[in-house]
Amino acid sequence: MPLTGIRVIDFGRYIAGPYCAALLADYGADVIRIEAPEGNEDRYSVPVADDGSGAMFLQMNRNKRSLGLKPGSEAGREVVRRLVRTADVVVANMPDDALEKLGLDYPTLSALNPAIILVTASAFGSEEPLAQRVGFDAVGQAMSGAVYLGGSDGAPARAQVNYVDFTTALHCAFGVMLALRERERTGKGQRVSGSLLGSALAISNGLTIDHALNGVDRGMMGSRAFSSAPTDIFATRDGWVMTQVVGNPIFARWAALIGRPELADDPRFGSDIARGEHGAELSILMAEWCAARTTDDAIAELGAARVPAGPVLRPSEALAEPQVAAAGLVEPMEYPGIKGTAPIVRTPITLSANAKAELSPAPRVGEHGEAILAELGYDHEAISALRRDRII
């Protein structure tokens, strides 16, 4: 596997740090999750297991080993120092002052191991005025313009999916690959830094470029789009469908499908941006067409006409979609005290020459602690002392 032999020490919390490390674990990295001896708070969000471990935790921490540790104590710091000397990557999504307090700042780590790569993800970056502020995904969404644009009826609306966190994790994992490649050339590590604000602005940059160059302050769009139409959610006889009609050829096919081929020659609808400006009118036509059909029938006809569309599924329906099974996107994962198996979606890319690592369960708190400490040179007596002193 591409990352076999790479050791990652994961101090991450919630999504941005842990998911970055999980991506690396999927392709062979040895990822050691460090959490408090009683478990970190992100372990217990949306509990699904008898021990309180949560849905997000199971996803974020597959294929990792767990060491329960108090890294702020002197004995805990020594464990961290030994880990760093054996590691290639340290992941820590926390502000710089917290890094320094725990001895995880880059100068301290590189003094222990010049080849180490430190990956940090904060809310706003390391620069003032917001360097010490904390934030989560929704804050990044809100500050990017996307929450305003996605609102309707005068009220902004955020996405329920934490896409800013996940995008930050992806950017950080990309940074790890760059740093590993550079280390092959120089032998030296470096710091890889990401932020929720930076990720949110990067993926909404088209909106801000539009305003900067066109001077247009787009209003709230809800599920419609300002640069295409009919792009919207439409009620059918038994559910909803989403369409995204982009480009003149697709628009012409859509117009023919609903029995209005003359719309393709109407100058009001001559381009994506023009159609977006008249999106409410086009949505009315599409709503009438969809209202006369079931979801299955609407999707079948739209698919046959090669118009991009999909059913609006509940979370309970998403994994039952036949395409999900056909693509092998879901793998069942065992974990003590859950009902059945957890349906885990791992890194959704495939390599033609390399398989992912075999799926292993997210760890219980400190599950691999003794084995990890033994690898670091601690004998049974020393491990017992750490446990007695509640360091592990």
Short mmCIF file of C-alpha atoms in Angstrom, two decimals:
data_model
loop_
_atom_site.label_atom_id
_atom_site.label_comp_id
_atom_site.label_asym_id
_atom_site.label_seq_id
_atom_site.Cartn_x
_atom_site.Cartn_y
_atom_site.Cartn_z
CA MET A 1 0.00 0.00 0.00
CA PRO A 2 1.24 3.51 -0.81
CA LEU A 3 1.58 4.69 2.81
CA THR A 4 2.85 1.51 4.45
CA GLY A 5 5.65 2.46 6.84
CA ILE A 6 4.32 5.97 7.50
CA ARG A 7 3.41 6.56 11.15
CA VAL A 8 0.89 9.27 12.00
CA ILE A 9 0.22 10.58 15.53
CA ASP A 10 -3.34 11.89 15.55
CA PHE A 11 -4.20 14.53 18.17
CA GLY A 12 -7.15 15.61 16.05
CA ARG A 13 -10.64 16.38 17.29
CA TYR A 14 -14.05 16.06 15.63
CA ILE A 15 -13.59 16.07 11.80
CA ALA A 16 -10.84 18.15 10.16
CA GLY A 17 -7.88 16.48 11.91
CA PRO A 18 -9.26 12.96 12.42
CA TYR A 19 -10.60 12.65 8.87
CA CYS A 20 -7.26 13.76 7.43
CA ALA A 21 -5.61 10.97 9.43
CA ALA A 22 -8.32 8.48 8.43
CA LEU A 23 -7.62 9.14 4.75
CA LEU A 24 -3.98 8.29 5.36
CA ALA A 25 -4.93 5.16 7.33
CA ASP A 26 -7.13 3.92 4.49
CA TYR A 27 -4.04 3.55 2.34
CA GLY A 28 -1.72 1.94 4.84
CA ALA A 29 -0.44 4.54 7.32
CA ASP A 30 -0.11 3.43 10.95
CA VAL A 31 -2.29 6.02 12.68
CA ILE A 32 -2.19 6.29 16.48
CA ARG A 33 -5.07 8.31 17.93
CA ILE A 34 -4.21 10.12 21.15
CA GLU A 35 -7.12 10.86 23.44
CA ALA A 36 -7.76 11.37 27.14
CA PRO A 37 -7.76 8.15 29.19
CA GLU A 38 -11.53 8.46 29.55
CA GLY A 39 -11.99 9.38 25.89
CA ASN A 40 -12.24 12.78 24.23
CA GLU A 41 -15.49 14.68 23.88
CA ASP A 42 -15.67 14.03 20.13
CA ARG A 43 -15.87 10.28 20.82
CA TYR A 44 -19.32 10.72 22.35
CA SER A 45 -21.09 12.90 19.79
CA VAL A 46 -24.32 11.25 18.51
CA PRO A 47 -23.83 8.05 20.52
CA VAL A 48 -24.58 4.74 18.80
CA ALA A 49 -22.67 2.19 20.95
CA ASP A 50 -23.16 0.92 24.49
CA ASP A 51 -19.98 2.71 25.62
CA GLY A 52 -21.29 6.02 24.25
CA SER A 53 -19.07 6.10 21.16
CA GLY A 54 -20.75 8.09 18.41
CA ALA A 55 -21.55 7.80 14.74
CA MET A 56 -19.00 10.41 13.66
CA PHE A 57 -16.33 8.82 15.84
CA LEU A 58 -16.80 5.43 14.15
CA GLN A 59 -16.37 7.03 10.72
CA MET A 60 -13.44 9.28 11.61
CA ASN A 61 -11.36 6.67 13.42
CA ARG A 62 -11.50 3.45 11.43
CA ASN A 63 -8.15 1.78 10.88
CA LYS A 64 -6.53 3.61 13.82
CA ARG A 65 -4.98 2.48 17.09
CA SER A 66 -5.85 4.23 20.34
CA LEU A 67 -3.58 5.40 23.13
CA GLY A 68 -5.32 7.00 26.11
CA LEU A 69 -2.89 9.59 27.47
CA LYS A 70 -2.62 12.79 29.49
CA PRO A 71 -0.10 14.60 27.29
CA GLY A 72 0.10 17.63 29.56
CA SER A 73 1.79 15.75 32.40
CA GLU A 74 5.58 15.33 32.44
CA ALA A 75 5.30 11.56 32.08
CA GLY A 76 2.78 12.10 29.28
CA ARG A 77 5.11 14.53 27.54
CA GLU A 78 7.85 11.89 27.59
CA VAL A 79 5.50 9.45 25.89
CA VAL A 80 4.75 12.09 23.27
CA ARG A 81 8.46 12.76 22.75
CA ARG A 82 9.12 9.07 22.17
CA LEU A 83 6.19 8.88 19.75
CA VAL A 84 7.42 11.90 17.80
CA ARG A 85 10.87 10.39 17.38
CA THR A 86 9.25 7.36 15.68
CA ALA A 87 6.69 9.28 13.65
CA ASP A 88 6.47 10.81 10.20
CA VAL A 89 3.38 12.97 10.68
CA VAL A 90 1.66 14.66 13.63
CA VAL A 91 -1.93 15.85 13.11
CA ALA A 92 -3.32 18.45 15.52
CA ASN A 93 -6.27 20.67 14.66
CA MET A 94 -5.93 23.27 17.41
CA PRO A 95 -4.76 26.90 17.76
CA ASP A 96 -1.07 27.73 18.08
CA ASP A 97 -1.25 28.56 21.78
CA ALA A 98 -2.69 25.11 22.50
CA LEU A 99 0.04 23.49 20.40
CA GLU A 100 2.72 25.29 22.39
CA LYS A 101 1.12 24.37 25.71
CA LEU A 102 1.25 20.68 24.79
CA GLY A 103 4.70 20.83 23.20
CA LEU A 104 3.25 20.13 19.76
CA ASP A 105 4.41 23.34 18.08
CA TYR A 106 6.63 22.80 15.06
CA PRO A 107 9.91 24.11 16.58
CA THR A 108 9.57 21.69 19.50
CA LEU A 109 8.65 18.73 17.29
CA SER A 110 11.34 19.37 14.69
CA ALA A 111 13.98 19.59 17.44
CA LEU A 112 13.00 16.04 18.39
CA ASN A 113 12.68 14.81 14.82
CA PRO A 114 13.83 17.04 11.94
CA ALA A 115 11.92 14.86 9.47
CA ILE A 116 8.57 15.33 11.22
CA ILE A 117 5.62 16.82 9.33
CA LEU A 118 3.18 18.75 11.52
CA VAL A 119 -0.34 19.15 10.16
CA THR A 120 -2.50 21.79 11.80
CA ALA A 121 -6.04 22.91 11.04
CA SER A 122 -7.54 25.83 12.91
CA ALA A 123 -10.69 27.88 12.48
CA PHE A 124 -9.10 31.02 11.05
CA GLY A 125 -5.38 30.38 10.57
CA SER A 126 -2.31 31.51 12.53
CA GLU A 127 -2.50 35.20 11.73
CA GLU A 128 -4.16 37.92 13.76
CA PRO A 129 -6.75 39.25 14.34
CA LEU A 130 -8.59 35.92 14.63
CA ALA A 131 -5.75 33.48 15.30
CA GLN A 132 -6.88 32.64 18.83
CA ARG A 133 -10.60 32.42 18.06
CA VAL A 134 -12.26 29.02 17.98
CA GLY A 135 -14.80 27.92 15.40
CA PHE A 136 -16.54 25.00 13.80
CA ASP A 137 -17.74 24.12 10.32
CA ALA A 138 -20.89 26.27 10.38
CA VAL A 139 -18.83 29.38 11.15
CA GLY A 140 -16.74 28.78 8.04
CA GLN A 141 -19.89 28.27 5.98
CA ALA A 142 -21.37 31.50 7.30
CA MET A 143 -18.24 33.59 6.61
CA SER A 144 -17.83 32.33 3.04
CA GLY A 145 -21.07 33.77 1.64
CA ALA A 146 -22.61 30.35 1.07
CA VAL A 147 -25.02 30.49 4.02
CA TYR A 148 -26.43 33.81 2.82
CA LEU A 149 -26.79 32.69 -0.78
CA GLY A 150 -28.43 29.42 0.23
CA GLY A 151 -31.08 31.15 2.31
CA SER A 152 -34.69 31.76 1.34
CA ASP A 153 -37.60 33.90 2.50
CA GLY A 154 -35.18 36.37 4.06
CA ALA A 155 -33.45 33.81 6.31
CA PRO A 156 -29.91 32.46 5.70
CA ALA A 157 -29.48 28.69 5.84
CA ARG A 158 -26.46 26.53 6.50
CA ALA A 159 -25.86 23.04 5.12
CA GLN A 160 -26.44 20.22 7.60
CA VAL A 161 -23.40 18.36 6.26
CA ASN A 162 -20.07 19.64 7.62
CA TYR A 163 -18.53 20.17 4.22
CA VAL A 164 -16.03 22.82 5.37
CA ASP A 165 -14.53 20.42 7.90
CA PHE A 166 -14.25 17.65 5.34
CA THR A 167 -12.78 19.98 2.71
CA THR A 168 -10.19 21.15 5.22
CA ALA A 169 -9.28 17.54 5.96
CA LEU A 170 -8.86 16.86 2.24
CA HIS A 171 -6.65 19.92 1.80
CA CYS A 172 -4.54 18.87 4.79
CA ALA A 173 -4.15 15.32 3.45
CA PHE A 174 -3.03 16.82 0.12
CA GLY A 175 -0.53 18.91 2.08
CA VAL A 176 0.82 15.77 3.74
CA MET A 177 1.44 14.22 0.34
CA LEU A 178 3.32 17.34 -0.80
CA ALA A 179 5.39 17.43 2.37
CA LEU A 180 6.25 13.73 2.13
CA ARG A 181 7.31 14.23 -1.47
CA GLU A 182 9.49 17.21 -0.52
CA ARG A 183 11.00 15.25 2.36
CA GLU A 184 12.15 12.60 -0.10
CA ARG A 185 14.21 15.34 -1.74
CA THR A 186 15.50 17.21 1.31
CA GLY A 187 15.18 14.79 4.23
CA LYS A 188 13.45 17.51 6.23
CA GLY A 189 9.89 17.86 7.46
CA GLN A 190 7.78 20.99 7.60
CA ARG A 191 4.49 22.37 8.89
CA VAL A 192 1.31 21.96 6.83
CA SER A 193 -1.35 24.48 7.87
CA GLY A 194 -5.02 24.65 6.92
CA SER A 195 -8.03 26.57 8.18
CA LEU A 196 -11.79 26.28 8.03
CA LEU A 197 -12.07 29.85 6.76
CA GLY A 198 -9.52 29.23 4.01
CA SER A 199 -11.28 26.05 2.87
CA ALA A 200 -14.70 27.69 2.93
CA LEU A 201 -13.46 30.62 0.85
CA ALA A 202 -11.63 28.34 -1.59
CA ILE A 203 -14.72 26.33 -2.48
CA SER A 204 -16.96 29.41 -2.67
CA ASN A 205 -14.42 31.49 -4.60
CA GLY A 206 -16.52 31.53 -7.76
CA LEU A 207 -19.17 33.48 -5.86
CA THR A 208 -16.71 36.08 -4.61
CA ILE A 209 -15.02 36.44 -8.01
CA ASP A 210 -18.46 37.01 -9.53
CA HIS A 211 -19.11 39.86 -7.14
CA ALA A 212 -15.62 41.33 -7.50
CA LEU A 213 -15.76 41.47 -11.30
CA ASN A 214 -19.48 41.77 -12.07
CA GLY A 215 -20.41 43.89 -9.09
CA VAL A 216 -23.56 41.87 -8.49
CA ASP A 217 -24.58 41.06 -4.92
CA ARG A 218 -26.59 37.88 -5.48
CA GLY A 219 -29.65 37.48 -3.31
CA MET A 220 -30.82 34.42 -1.42
CA MET A 221 -31.43 31.57 -3.84
CA GLY A 222 -32.59 28.66 -1.71
CA SER A 223 -32.18 25.53 -3.83
CA ARG A 224 -32.11 27.47 -7.11
CA ALA A 225 -28.93 28.75 -8.80
CA PHE A 226 -28.02 32.13 -10.26
CA SER A 227 -25.98 30.55 -13.07
CA SER A 228 -28.27 27.78 -14.33
CA ALA A 229 -31.92 26.76 -14.49
CA PRO A 230 -34.04 24.86 -13.87
CA THR A 231 -31.77 23.99 -10.96
CA ASP A 232 -34.06 23.38 -8.03
CA ILE A 233 -35.95 20.82 -5.93
CA PHE A 234 -39.36 19.78 -7.23
CA ALA A 235 -42.19 17.85 -5.60
CA THR A 236 -43.40 14.71 -7.35
CA ARG A 237 -46.49 12.68 -6.54
CA ASP A 238 -44.58 10.76 -3.87
CA GLY A 239 -41.39 12.67 -3.10
CA TRP A 240 -38.93 15.15 -4.57
CA VAL A 241 -36.32 15.32 -7.30
CA MET A 242 -33.38 17.66 -7.83
CA THR A 243 -32.39 18.83 -11.29
CA GLN A 244 -29.35 20.83 -12.38
CA VAL A 245 -29.66 21.98 -15.96
CA VAL A 246 -26.36 23.47 -17.09
CA GLY A 247 -25.40 24.34 -20.67
CA ASN A 248 -27.42 24.94 -23.83
CA PRO A 249 -27.49 21.30 -25.06
CA ILE A 250 -28.90 20.02 -21.76
CA PHE A 251 -31.39 22.89 -21.61
CA ALA A 252 -32.61 22.04 -25.12
CA ARG A 253 -33.09 18.40 -24.12
CA TRP A 254 -34.96 19.46 -20.99
CA ALA A 255 -37.22 21.80 -22.97
CA ALA A 256 -38.04 19.02 -25.42
CA LEU A 257 -38.73 16.62 -22.56
CA ILE A 258 -41.38 18.83 -20.96
CA GLY A 259 -42.99 19.50 -24.34
CA ARG A 260 -41.71 23.07 -24.71
CA PRO A 261 -38.92 22.81 -27.31
CA GLU A 262 -39.40 26.47 -28.32
CA LEU A 263 -37.86 27.53 -25.01
CA ALA A 264 -34.42 26.61 -26.39
CA ASP A 265 -34.75 29.47 -28.91
CA ASP A 266 -36.17 32.02 -26.47
CA PRO A 267 -33.57 34.80 -25.95
CA ARG A 268 -34.57 35.05 -22.28
CA PHE A 269 -33.06 31.59 -21.84
CA GLY A 270 -30.13 31.87 -24.21
CA SER A 271 -27.35 31.24 -21.65
CA ASP A 272 -26.85 29.75 -18.22
CA ILE A 273 -26.69 33.15 -16.55
CA ALA A 274 -29.81 34.31 -18.40
CA ARG A 275 -31.65 31.18 -17.38
CA GLY A 276 -30.55 31.73 -13.80
CA GLU A 277 -32.04 35.22 -13.92
CA HIS A 278 -35.34 33.67 -15.01
CA GLY A 279 -34.99 30.64 -12.79
CA ALA A 280 -38.28 31.18 -10.95
CA GLU A 281 -40.20 31.00 -14.22
CA LEU A 282 -38.43 27.85 -15.36
CA SER A 283 -38.90 26.25 -11.95
CA ILE A 284 -42.65 26.76 -12.26
CA LEU A 285 -42.67 24.83 -15.55
CA MET A 286 -40.57 22.03 -14.09
CA ALA A 287 -42.72 21.88 -10.97
CA GLU A 288 -45.82 21.31 -13.11
CA TRP A 289 -44.08 18.52 -15.03
CA CYS A 290 -42.84 16.79 -11.88
CA ALA A 291 -46.16 17.09 -10.02
CA ALA A 292 -47.79 14.77 -12.55
CA ARG A 293 -45.24 11.98 -12.04
CA THR A 294 -43.88 9.71 -9.36
CA THR A 295 -40.27 10.17 -8.37
CA ASP A 296 -39.25 6.94 -10.11
CA ASP A 297 -41.01 7.94 -13.32
CA ALA A 298 -39.57 11.44 -13.30
CA ILE A 299 -36.03 10.17 -12.73
CA ALA A 300 -36.42 7.56 -15.47
CA GLU A 301 -37.60 10.12 -18.02
CA LEU A 302 -34.98 12.68 -17.05
CA GLY A 303 -32.29 10.01 -17.22
CA ALA A 304 -33.41 8.85 -20.65
CA ALA A 305 -33.26 12.47 -21.85
CA ARG A 306 -29.79 12.84 -20.31
CA VAL A 307 -30.85 15.66 -18.01
CA PRO A 308 -28.91 15.63 -14.70
CA ALA A 309 -31.30 14.70 -11.90
CA GLY A 310 -31.53 12.63 -8.75
CA PRO A 311 -34.11 11.75 -6.12
CA VAL A 312 -34.07 13.66 -2.83
CA LEU A 313 -33.31 10.84 -0.39
CA ARG A 314 -33.56 10.70 3.37
CA PRO A 315 -30.39 9.57 5.21
CA SER A 316 -32.22 6.30 5.86
CA GLU A 317 -32.57 5.80 2.10
CA ALA A 318 -29.17 6.97 0.87
CA LEU A 319 -27.21 3.75 1.41
CA ALA A 320 -30.01 1.65 -0.11
CA GLU A 321 -29.51 3.36 -3.47
CA PRO A 322 -28.51 0.56 -5.89
CA GLN A 323 -25.63 2.60 -7.30
CA VAL A 324 -24.06 2.76 -3.84
CA ALA A 325 -23.92 -1.02 -3.66
CA ALA A 326 -22.73 -1.32 -7.26
CA ALA A 327 -19.82 1.04 -6.56
CA GLY A 328 -18.87 -0.76 -3.33
CA LEU A 329 -18.90 2.50 -1.39
CA VAL A 330 -20.04 1.04 1.93
CA GLU A 331 -18.17 -1.43 4.13
CA PRO A 332 -19.66 -3.00 7.29
CA MET A 333 -17.61 -2.34 10.44
CA GLU A 334 -17.88 -4.15 13.75
CA TYR A 335 -17.75 -2.28 17.06
CA PRO A 336 -18.63 -3.59 20.52
CA GLY A 337 -22.11 -2.68 21.67
CA ILE A 338 -23.67 -1.47 18.42
CA LYS A 339 -26.78 -2.89 16.80
CA GLY A 340 -25.49 -4.81 13.79
CA THR A 341 -22.58 -3.26 11.90
CA ALA A 342 -21.75 0.36 11.12
CA PRO A 343 -21.99 1.20 7.38
CA ILE A 344 -18.67 2.98 6.82
CA VAL A 345 -17.93 4.98 3.67
CA ARG A 346 -14.16 5.21 3.36
CA THR A 347 -11.99 7.27 1.04
CA PRO A 348 -14.20 7.45 -2.08
CA ILE A 349 -11.39 7.08 -4.59
CA THR A 350 -9.81 3.96 -5.98
CA LEU A 351 -6.31 3.34 -7.31
CA SER A 352 -5.91 0.95 -10.20
CA ALA A 353 -2.75 -0.56 -8.73
CA ASN A 354 -3.39 -0.34 -4.97
CA ALA A 355 -6.23 -1.49 -2.76
CA LYS A 356 -7.21 0.19 0.48
CA ALA A 357 -6.07 -1.31 3.74
CA GLU A 358 -8.43 -3.93 5.10
CA LEU A 359 -11.05 -2.20 7.23
CA SER A 360 -10.43 -2.45 10.96
CA PRO A 361 -12.80 -1.12 13.63
CA ALA A 362 -12.50 2.25 15.28
CA PRO A 363 -10.66 1.64 18.55
CA ARG A 364 -12.04 1.58 22.05
CA VAL A 365 -10.47 4.09 24.45
CA GLY A 366 -6.82 3.11 24.99
CA GLU A 367 -7.36 -0.24 23.28
CA HIS A 368 -3.83 -0.43 21.91
CA GLY A 369 -2.06 1.52 24.64
CA GLU A 370 0.12 -1.25 26.07
CA ALA A 371 1.22 -2.45 22.62
CA ILE A 372 2.10 1.08 21.52
CA LEU A 373 4.05 1.81 24.71
CA ALA A 374 5.92 -1.47 24.38
CA GLU A 375 6.94 -0.42 20.87
CA LEU A 376 8.36 2.75 22.42
CA GLY A 377 10.51 0.78 24.86
CA TYR A 378 8.33 0.84 27.98
CA ASP A 379 8.46 -2.41 29.94
CA HIS A 380 5.61 -3.94 31.93
CA GLU A 381 6.62 -2.21 35.15
CA ALA A 382 6.83 1.21 33.52
CA ILE A 383 3.46 0.75 31.83
CA SER A 384 1.91 -0.29 35.15
CA ALA A 385 3.33 2.85 36.76
CA LEU A 386 1.82 5.05 34.05
CA ARG A 387 -1.54 3.37 34.57
CA ARG A 388 -1.29 3.67 38.35
CA ASP A 389 -0.56 7.39 38.05
CA ARG A 390 -3.49 7.74 35.61
CA ILE A 391 -1.25 9.02 32.82
CA ILE A 392 -2.74 6.34 30.55
#
